[in-house]
Coordinates of C-alpha atoms and ligand atoms in Angstrom, one line a residue:
X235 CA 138.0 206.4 188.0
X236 CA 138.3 209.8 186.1
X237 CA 136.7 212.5 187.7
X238 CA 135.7 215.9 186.5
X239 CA 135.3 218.1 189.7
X240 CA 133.5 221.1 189.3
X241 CA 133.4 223.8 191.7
X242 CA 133.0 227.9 191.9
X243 CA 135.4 228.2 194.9
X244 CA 138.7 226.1 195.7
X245 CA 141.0 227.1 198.7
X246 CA 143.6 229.1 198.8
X247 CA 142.2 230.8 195.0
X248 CA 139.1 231.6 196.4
X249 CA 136.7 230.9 199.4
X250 CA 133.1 232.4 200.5
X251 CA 132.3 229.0 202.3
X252 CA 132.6 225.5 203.4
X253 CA 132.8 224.3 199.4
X254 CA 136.0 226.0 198.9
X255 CA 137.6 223.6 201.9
X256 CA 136.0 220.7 200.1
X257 CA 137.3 221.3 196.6
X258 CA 140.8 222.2 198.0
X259 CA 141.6 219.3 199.6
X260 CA 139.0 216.2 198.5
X261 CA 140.2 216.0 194.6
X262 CA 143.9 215.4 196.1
X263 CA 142.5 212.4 198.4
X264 CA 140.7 211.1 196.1
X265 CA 144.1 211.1 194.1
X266 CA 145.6 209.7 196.4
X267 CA 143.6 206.6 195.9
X268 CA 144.4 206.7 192.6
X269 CA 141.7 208.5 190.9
X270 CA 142.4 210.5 187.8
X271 CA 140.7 214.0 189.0
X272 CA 140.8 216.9 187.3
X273 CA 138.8 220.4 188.7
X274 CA 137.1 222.4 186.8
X275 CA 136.7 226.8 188.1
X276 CA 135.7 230.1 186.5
X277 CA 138.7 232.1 186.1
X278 CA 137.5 234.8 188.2
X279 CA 140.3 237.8 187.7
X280 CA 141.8 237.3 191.1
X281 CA 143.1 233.6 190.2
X282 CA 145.0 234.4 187.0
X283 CA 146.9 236.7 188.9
X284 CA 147.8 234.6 190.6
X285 CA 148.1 231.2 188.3
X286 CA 150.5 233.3 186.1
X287 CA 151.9 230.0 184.4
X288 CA 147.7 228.9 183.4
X289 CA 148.1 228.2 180.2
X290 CA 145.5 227.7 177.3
X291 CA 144.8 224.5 176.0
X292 CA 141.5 224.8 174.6
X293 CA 138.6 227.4 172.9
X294 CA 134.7 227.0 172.4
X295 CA 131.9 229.0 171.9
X296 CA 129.1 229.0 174.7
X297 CA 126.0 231.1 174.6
X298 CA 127.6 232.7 171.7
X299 CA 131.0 234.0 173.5
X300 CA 134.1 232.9 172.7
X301 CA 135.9 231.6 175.4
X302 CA 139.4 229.4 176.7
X303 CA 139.7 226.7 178.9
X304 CA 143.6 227.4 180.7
X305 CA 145.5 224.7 182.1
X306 CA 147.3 224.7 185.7
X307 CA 147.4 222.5 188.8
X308 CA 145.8 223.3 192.1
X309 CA 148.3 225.5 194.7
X310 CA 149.8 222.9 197.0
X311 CA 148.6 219.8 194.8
X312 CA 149.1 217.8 191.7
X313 CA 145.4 218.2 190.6
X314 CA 145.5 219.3 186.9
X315 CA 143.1 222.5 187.0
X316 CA 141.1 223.6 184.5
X317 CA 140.0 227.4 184.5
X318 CA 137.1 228.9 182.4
X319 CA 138.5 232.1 181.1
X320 CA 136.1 234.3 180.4
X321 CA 136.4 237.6 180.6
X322 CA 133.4 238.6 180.2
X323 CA 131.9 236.7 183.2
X324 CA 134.5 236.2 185.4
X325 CA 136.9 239.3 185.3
X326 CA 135.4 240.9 188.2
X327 CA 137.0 241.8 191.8
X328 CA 135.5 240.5 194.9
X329 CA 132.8 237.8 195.6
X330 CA 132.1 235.3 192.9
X331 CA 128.4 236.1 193.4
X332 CA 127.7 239.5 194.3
X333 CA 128.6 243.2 193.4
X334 CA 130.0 245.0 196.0
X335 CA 126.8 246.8 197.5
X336 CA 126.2 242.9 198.1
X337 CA 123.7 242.1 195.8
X338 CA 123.8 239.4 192.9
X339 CA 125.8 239.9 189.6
X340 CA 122.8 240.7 187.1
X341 CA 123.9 238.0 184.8
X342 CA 125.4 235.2 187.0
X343 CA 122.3 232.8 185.1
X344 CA 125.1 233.3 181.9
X345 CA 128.0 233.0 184.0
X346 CA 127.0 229.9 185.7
X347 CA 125.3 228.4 182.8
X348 CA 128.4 228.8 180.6
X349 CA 130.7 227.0 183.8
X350 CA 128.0 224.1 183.3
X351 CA 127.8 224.1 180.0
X352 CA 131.6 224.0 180.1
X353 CA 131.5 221.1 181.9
X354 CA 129.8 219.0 179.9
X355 CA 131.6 219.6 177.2
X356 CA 134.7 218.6 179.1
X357 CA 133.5 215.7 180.3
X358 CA 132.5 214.0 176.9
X359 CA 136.2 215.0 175.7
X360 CA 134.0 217.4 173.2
X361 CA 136.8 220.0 173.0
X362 CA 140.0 218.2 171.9
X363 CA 141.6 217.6 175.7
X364 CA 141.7 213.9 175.5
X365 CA 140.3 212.8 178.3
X366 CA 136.3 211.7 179.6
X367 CA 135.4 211.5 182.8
X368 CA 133.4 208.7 184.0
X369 CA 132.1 210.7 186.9
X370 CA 131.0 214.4 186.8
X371 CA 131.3 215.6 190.6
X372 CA 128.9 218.8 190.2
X373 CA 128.7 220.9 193.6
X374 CA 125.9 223.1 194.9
X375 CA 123.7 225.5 192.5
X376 CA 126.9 226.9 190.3
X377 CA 126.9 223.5 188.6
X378 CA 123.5 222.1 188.9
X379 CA 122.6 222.2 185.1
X380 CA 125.1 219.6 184.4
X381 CA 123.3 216.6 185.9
X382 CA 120.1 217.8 183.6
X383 CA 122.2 218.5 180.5
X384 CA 123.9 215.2 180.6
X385 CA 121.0 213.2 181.7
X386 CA 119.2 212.8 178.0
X387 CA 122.4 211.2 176.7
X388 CA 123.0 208.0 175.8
X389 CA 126.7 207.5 176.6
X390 CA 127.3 210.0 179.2
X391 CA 129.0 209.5 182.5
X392 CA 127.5 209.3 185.8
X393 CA 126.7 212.0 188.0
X394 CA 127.1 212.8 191.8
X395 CA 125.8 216.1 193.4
X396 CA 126.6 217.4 196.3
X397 CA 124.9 219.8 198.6
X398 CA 126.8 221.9 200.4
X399 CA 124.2 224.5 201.3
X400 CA 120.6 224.1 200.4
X401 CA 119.7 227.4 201.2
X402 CA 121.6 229.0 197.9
X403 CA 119.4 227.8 195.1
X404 CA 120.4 229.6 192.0
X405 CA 116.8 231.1 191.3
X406 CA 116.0 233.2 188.2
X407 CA 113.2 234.0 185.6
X408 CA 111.8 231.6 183.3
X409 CA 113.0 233.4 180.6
X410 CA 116.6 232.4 181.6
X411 CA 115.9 229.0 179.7
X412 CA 116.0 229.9 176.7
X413 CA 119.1 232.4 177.1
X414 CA 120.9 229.7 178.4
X415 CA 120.2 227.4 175.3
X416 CA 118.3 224.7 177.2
X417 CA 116.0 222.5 176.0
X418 CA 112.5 222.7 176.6
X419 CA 111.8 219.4 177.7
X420 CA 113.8 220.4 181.1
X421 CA 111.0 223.0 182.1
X422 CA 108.6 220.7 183.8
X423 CA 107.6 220.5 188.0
X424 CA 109.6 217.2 187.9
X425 CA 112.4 219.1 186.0
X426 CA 114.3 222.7 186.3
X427 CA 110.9 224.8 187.1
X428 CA 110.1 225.9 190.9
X429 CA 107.1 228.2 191.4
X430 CA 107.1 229.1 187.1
X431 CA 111.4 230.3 188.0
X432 CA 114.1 228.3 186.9
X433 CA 116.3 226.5 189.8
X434 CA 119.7 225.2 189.1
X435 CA 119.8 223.3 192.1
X436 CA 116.8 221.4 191.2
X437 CA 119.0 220.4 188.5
X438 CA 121.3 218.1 190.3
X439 CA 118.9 217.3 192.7
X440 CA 116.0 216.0 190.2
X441 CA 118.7 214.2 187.8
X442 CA 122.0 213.4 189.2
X443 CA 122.2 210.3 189.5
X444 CA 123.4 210.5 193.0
X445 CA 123.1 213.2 196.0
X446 CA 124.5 213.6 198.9
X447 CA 125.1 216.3 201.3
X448 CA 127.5 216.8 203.9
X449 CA 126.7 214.7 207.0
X450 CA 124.2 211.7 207.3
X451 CA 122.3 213.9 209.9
X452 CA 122.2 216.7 207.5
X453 CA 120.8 214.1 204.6
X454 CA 118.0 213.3 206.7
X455 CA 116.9 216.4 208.3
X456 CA 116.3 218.1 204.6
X457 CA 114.1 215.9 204.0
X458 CA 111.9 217.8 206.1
X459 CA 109.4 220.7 206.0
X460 CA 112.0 222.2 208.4
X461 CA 115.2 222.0 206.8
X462 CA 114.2 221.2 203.6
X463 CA 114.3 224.9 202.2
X464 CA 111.1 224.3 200.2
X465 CA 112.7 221.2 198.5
X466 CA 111.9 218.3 201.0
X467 CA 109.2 216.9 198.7
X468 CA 111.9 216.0 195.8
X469 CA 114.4 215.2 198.6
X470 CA 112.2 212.5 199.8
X471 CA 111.3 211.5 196.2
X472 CA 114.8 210.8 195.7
X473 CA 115.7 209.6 199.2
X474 CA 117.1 206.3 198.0
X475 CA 119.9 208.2 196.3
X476 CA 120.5 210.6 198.9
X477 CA 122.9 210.3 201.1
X478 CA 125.5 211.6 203.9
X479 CA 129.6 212.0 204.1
X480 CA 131.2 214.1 206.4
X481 CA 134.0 216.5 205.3
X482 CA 137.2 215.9 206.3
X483 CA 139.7 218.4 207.9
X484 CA 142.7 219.3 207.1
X485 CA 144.8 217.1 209.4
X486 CA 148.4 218.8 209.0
X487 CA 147.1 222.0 209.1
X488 CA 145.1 221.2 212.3
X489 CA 147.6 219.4 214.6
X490 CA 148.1 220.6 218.2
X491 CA 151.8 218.0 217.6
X492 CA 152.8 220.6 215.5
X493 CA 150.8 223.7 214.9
X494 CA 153.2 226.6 214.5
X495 CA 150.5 229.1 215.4
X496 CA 150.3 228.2 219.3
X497 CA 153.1 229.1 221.5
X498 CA 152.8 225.2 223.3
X499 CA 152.5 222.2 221.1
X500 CA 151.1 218.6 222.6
X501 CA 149.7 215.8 222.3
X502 CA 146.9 213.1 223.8
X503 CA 149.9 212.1 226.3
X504 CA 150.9 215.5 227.1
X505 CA 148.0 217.8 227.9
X506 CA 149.0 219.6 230.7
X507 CA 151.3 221.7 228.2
X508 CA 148.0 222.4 226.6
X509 CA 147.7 225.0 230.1
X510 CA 150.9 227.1 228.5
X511 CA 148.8 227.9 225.2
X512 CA 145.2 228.5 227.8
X513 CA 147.4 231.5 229.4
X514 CA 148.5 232.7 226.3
X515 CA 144.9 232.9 225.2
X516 CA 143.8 234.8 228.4
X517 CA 146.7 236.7 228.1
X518 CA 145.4 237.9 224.0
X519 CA 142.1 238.4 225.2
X520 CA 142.9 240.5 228.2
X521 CA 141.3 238.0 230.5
X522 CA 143.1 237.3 234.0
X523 CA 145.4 234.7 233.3
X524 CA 143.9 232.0 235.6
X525 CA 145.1 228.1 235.4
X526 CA 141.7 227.1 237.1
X527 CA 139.3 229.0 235.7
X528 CA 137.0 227.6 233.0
X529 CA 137.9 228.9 229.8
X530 CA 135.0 228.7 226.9
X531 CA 135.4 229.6 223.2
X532 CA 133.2 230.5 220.1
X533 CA 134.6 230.8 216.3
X534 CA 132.2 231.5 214.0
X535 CA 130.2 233.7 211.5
X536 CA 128.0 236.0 214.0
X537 CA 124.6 234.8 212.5
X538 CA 121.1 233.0 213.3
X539 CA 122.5 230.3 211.9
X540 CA 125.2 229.4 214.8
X541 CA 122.6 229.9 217.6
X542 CA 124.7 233.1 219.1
X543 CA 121.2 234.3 220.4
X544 CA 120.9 231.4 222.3
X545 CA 124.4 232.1 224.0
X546 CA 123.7 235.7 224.6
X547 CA 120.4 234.5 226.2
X548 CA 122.2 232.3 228.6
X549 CA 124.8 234.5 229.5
X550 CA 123.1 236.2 232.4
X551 CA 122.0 233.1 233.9
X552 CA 125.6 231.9 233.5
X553 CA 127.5 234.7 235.1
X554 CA 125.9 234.1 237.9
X555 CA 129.0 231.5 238.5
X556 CA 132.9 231.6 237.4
X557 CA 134.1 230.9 234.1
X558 CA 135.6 232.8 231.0
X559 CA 134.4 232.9 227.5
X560 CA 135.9 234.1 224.4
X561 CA 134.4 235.1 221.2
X562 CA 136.0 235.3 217.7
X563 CA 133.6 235.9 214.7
X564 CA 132.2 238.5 213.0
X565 CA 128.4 239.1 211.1
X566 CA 125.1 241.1 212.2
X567 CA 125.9 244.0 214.1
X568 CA 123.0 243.2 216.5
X569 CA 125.4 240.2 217.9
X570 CA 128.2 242.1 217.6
X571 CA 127.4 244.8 219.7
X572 CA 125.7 242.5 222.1
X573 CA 128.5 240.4 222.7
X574 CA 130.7 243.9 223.1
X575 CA 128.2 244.8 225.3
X576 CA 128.5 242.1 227.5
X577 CA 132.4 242.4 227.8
X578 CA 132.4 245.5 228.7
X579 CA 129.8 244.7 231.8
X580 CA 131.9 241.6 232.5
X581 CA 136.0 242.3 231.6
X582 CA 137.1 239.6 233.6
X583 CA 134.8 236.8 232.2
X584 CA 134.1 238.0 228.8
X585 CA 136.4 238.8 226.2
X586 CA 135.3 239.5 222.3
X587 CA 137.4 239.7 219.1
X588 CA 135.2 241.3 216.1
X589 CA 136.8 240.0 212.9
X590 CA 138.3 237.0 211.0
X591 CA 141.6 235.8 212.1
X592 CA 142.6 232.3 211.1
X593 CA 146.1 232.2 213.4
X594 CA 143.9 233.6 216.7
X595 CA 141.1 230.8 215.5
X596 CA 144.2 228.3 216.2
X597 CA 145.2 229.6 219.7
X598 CA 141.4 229.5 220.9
X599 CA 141.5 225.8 219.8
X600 CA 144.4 224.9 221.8
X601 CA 143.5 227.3 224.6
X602 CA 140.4 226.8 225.7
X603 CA 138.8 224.5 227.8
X604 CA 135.2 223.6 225.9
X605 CA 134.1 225.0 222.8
X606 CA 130.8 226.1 222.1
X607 CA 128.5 225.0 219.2
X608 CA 124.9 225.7 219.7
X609 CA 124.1 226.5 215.8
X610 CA 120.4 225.8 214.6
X611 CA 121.0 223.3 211.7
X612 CA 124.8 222.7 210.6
X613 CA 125.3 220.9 207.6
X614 CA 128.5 219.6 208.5
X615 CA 130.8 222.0 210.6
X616 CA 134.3 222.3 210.9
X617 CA 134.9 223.8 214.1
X618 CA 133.6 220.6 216.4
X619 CA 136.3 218.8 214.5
X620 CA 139.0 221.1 215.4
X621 CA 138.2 221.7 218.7
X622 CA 138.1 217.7 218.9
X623 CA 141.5 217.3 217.5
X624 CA 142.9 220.0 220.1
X625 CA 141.5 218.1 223.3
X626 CA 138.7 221.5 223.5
X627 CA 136.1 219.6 224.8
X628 CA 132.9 220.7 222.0
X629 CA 129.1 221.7 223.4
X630 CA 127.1 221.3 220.6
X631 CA 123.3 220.7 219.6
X632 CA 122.5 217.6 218.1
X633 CA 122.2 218.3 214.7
X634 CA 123.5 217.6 211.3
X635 CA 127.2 217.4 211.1
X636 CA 127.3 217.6 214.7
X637 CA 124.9 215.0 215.8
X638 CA 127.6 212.6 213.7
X639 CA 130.9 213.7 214.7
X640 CA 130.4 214.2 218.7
X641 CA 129.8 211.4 221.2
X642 CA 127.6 212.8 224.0
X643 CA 129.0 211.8 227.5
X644 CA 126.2 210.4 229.1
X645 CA 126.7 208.1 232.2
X646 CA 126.1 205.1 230.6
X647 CA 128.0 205.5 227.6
X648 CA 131.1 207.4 228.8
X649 CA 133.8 204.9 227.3
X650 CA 133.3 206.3 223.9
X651 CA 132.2 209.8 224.4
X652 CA 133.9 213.0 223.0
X653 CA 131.7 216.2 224.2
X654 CA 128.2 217.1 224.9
X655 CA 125.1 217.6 223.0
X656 CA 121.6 218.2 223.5
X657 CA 118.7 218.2 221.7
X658 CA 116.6 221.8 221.8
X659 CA 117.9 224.1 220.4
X660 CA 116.8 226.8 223.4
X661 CA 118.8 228.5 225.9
X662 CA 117.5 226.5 228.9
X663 CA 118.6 223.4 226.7
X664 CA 122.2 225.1 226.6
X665 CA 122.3 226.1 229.6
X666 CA 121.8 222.7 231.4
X667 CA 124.7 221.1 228.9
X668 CA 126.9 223.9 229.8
X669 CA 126.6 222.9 233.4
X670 CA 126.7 219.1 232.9
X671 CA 130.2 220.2 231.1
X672 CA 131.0 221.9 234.2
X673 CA 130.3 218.9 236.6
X674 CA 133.1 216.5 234.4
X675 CA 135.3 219.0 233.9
X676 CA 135.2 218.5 238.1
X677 CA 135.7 214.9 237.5
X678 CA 139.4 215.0 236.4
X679 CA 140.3 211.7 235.2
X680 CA 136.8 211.6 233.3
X681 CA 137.3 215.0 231.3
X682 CA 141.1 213.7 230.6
X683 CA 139.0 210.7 228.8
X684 CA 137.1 213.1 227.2
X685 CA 139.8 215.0 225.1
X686 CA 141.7 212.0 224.5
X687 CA 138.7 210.2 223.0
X688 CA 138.3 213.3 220.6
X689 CA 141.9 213.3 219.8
X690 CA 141.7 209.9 218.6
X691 CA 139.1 210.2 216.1
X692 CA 140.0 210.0 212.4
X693 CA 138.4 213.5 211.0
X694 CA 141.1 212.7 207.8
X695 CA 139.9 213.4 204.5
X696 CA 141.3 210.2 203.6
X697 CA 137.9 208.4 205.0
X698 CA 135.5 210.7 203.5
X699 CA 137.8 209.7 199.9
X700 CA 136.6 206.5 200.3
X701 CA 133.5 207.0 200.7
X702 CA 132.8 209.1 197.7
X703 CA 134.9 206.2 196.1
X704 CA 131.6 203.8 197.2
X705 CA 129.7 206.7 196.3
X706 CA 131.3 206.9 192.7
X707 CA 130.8 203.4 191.9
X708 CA 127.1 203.4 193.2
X709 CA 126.6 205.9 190.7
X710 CA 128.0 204.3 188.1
X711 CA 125.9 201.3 188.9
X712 CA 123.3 202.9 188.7
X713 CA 123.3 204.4 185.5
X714 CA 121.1 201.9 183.3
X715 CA 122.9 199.6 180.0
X716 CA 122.0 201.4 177.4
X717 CA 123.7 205.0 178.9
X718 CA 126.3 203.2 180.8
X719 CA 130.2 203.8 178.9
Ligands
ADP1071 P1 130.4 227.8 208.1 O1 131.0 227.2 206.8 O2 128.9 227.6 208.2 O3 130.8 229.2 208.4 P2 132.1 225.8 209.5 O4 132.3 225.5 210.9 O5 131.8 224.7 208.5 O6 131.0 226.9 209.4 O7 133.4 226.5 208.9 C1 133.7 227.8 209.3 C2 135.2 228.0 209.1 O8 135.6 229.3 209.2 C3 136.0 227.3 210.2 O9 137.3 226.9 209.7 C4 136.1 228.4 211.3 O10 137.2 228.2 212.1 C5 136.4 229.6 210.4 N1 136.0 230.8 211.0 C6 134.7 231.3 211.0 N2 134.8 232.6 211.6 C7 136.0 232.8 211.9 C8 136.7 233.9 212.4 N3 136.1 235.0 212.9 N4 138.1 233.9 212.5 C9 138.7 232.8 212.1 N5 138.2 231.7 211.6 C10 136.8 231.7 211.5

């Protein structure tokens, strides 16, 4: 199949989320099962810097600017990449969505309106490149006009949209309709309008031809009042198009065989080496360098989102017995100086790092004993994965992406299980799983189970490839005679 890919973030160019994984390593899977993909990004200023060899291949005019389309491939992969140059738009420092006092670009209904205008174009080989796609992959708000714009035409190709955050809607005035050159016939309840604004998200989500977002959990749970961000109703509407794949992980990058960012590599067979990287984590942290001592971790951004209240809320109950815990993350300054507040009560237990360090995020993977993942609704999640992958048994809350990628150990069903979950999302709720952890963790030949079965699972993005595959071709399916190519 030919697939146009269109994203506002790609990793290593640039990254503000769990998108930029996606769109830096699925195109190349999906390549590798033989899939013509190319990607499609704004050409923010960082990125030509560094894609000095881009070179332009193509010019058109959208909402009246003049602007090129250069020609690369993706760092690390042989994805052609297509970049919207556009100075005007995109030559700015920083985020791709907000000034630096942290608030939205004035204009970015133009600059994301031009990317999805872009796309279309592209993808009806409108602009002299020689190539149509037959799928047009569009990815949260940023390209959620192009399902709408392509939906009125006859031969068109089919459309997939994926949510990777539901909460970022791409909101603005109705008046950003016209600026943006669309037709009228798209302002409607059914259409682009929400509460008289105009949504790009409700763009792919009211015409693509298919949805998904990124866990089957996920797909279901926004179909409620809950987790539905306001857009349940049309997520239910269109529930027999909507569904769930898991991301992937990057399975080189994340492997305890041969990480080169832990001082101890091993394996499922091996795990007792795995001690020689849990002292060198104490060790970091400043925590005493105990062999028998429980060690817990948490990576993450420090907000509501990854339930770090509910951790500091079952810290006093928990320090009532031995273990350690470590902290990595930054994000409200209410957590932060929480969680410094608590190390500094408790040296020997608790140990904090404020800030983002990707090599330390590897040494708490292979150092600790049990990671913890008590976040409020998770879409996917990456960090269950990786801790799975490391034999770091994960404590999670059911939900989304976590509900589907961690087998709770309960008695009955211990054979297959890979962590623990449980279901409220309250500290008492933690608490309890923190302490049923503690009791197998007892029970050495179980918890030795437990890691390996983690270590076994396929998190490859080589499985979620396939699925988007299925997913591709149920798209195309679905697209009726008369618009099907
Ligand atoms: P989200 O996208 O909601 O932040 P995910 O679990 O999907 O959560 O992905 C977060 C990614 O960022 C993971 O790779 C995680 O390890 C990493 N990460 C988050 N905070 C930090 C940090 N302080 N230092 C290093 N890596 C971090």
């Amino acid at each position: 199949m030919k697939i146009l890919f269109i994203t506002s973030e790609l990793y290593p160019l640039i990254k503000t989320g769990g998108l930029a994984d996606v769109a830096g390593s699925l195109p190349q899977a999906l390549r590798d099962l033989d899939n013509d993909v190319r990607v499609l990004l704004p050409a923010y200023g960082k990125i030509k810097e560094r894609l000095p060899d881009a070179v332009p291949v193509t010019e058109m005019h959208l909402l009246g600017q003049p602007v090129r389309v250069l020609s690369t491939t993706a760092p690390g992969s042989e994805i052609p990449l297509w970049l919207l140059d556009a100075p005007k738009w995109f030559d700015r420092p920083g985020n791709p969505y907000l000034q630096s006092d942290g608030t939205p670009w004035h204009d970015n209904d133009e600059r994301f309106g031009a990317l999805c205008w872009a796309g279309v174009l592209l993808a009806r080989n409108q602009v002299g490149l020689n190539w149509q796609a037959d799928i047009v992959h569009c990815n949260d708000w940023q390209s959620g006009l192009v399902p709408a714009l392509l939906s009125p035409i006859d031969e068109r190709p089919a459309t997939v949209f994926t949510i990777h955050n539901l909460a970022y809607q791409g909101i603005f005035p109705k008046s950003s309709l016209s600026k943006l050159e669309l037709p009228a016939s798209l302002w409607t309840p059914e259409g682009l309008e929400f509460h008289d604004q105009l949504s790009f998200i409700k763009g792919g989500l009211a015409y693509a031809d298919r949805i998904n977002t990124v866990s089957p959990t996920y797909a279901q749970e926004i179909q409620t009042a809950r987790f539905g961000c306001g857009l349940e109703g049309l997520l239910r509407h269109r529930s027999d198009r909507l569904s769930g794949i898991l991301n992937g992980i990057d399975t080189d990058k994340w492997d305890p065989t041969n990480d080169q960012l832990i001082p101890q590599n091993y394996d499922a067979k091996s795990l007792e080496k795995k001690n020689a990287n849990k002292k060198a984590l104490q060790e970091r942290f400043g925590l005493p360098a105990q062999d028998k001592q429980i060690l817990m971790a948490f990576i993450g951004r420090l907000v509501p989102q990854k339930g770090v209240d509910l951790i500091l809320k079952a810290l006093p109950a928990l320090l009532k017995h031995p273990f350690q815990m470590v902290f990595l993350g930054s994000g409200s300054s209410d957590y932060e100086h929480s969680l410094l507040y608590w190390s500094r009560r408790h040296p020997d237990q608790i140990a904090v790092h404020i800030g983002y360090d990707e090599a330390l995020s590897h040494l708490v993977e292979a150092g600790a004993d049990m990671f913890l993942m008590p976040s409020k609704f998770e879409p996917c999640g990456l960090n269950q994965m990786f801790s799975q992958r490391y034999g770091t048994v994960p404590i999670v809350h059911r939900t989304g992406g976590l509900a589907d990628t961690v087998e709770d150990a309960i008695p009955s069903q211990l054979k297959a299980a890979t962590g623990i979950s449980f279901d409220l999302a309250d500290p008492g709720a933690l608490l309890e799983a923190i302490k049923r952890a503690w009791l197998l963790y007892d029970q050495p030949s179980v918890w030795r189970k437990l890691q390996r079965s983690g270590m076994a699972k396929d998190f490859s993005w080589h499985r979620s490839a396939k699925e988007y595959c299925q997913l591709y071709r149920q798209a195309l399916s679905d697209l009726s005679p008369q618009s099907s190519r």
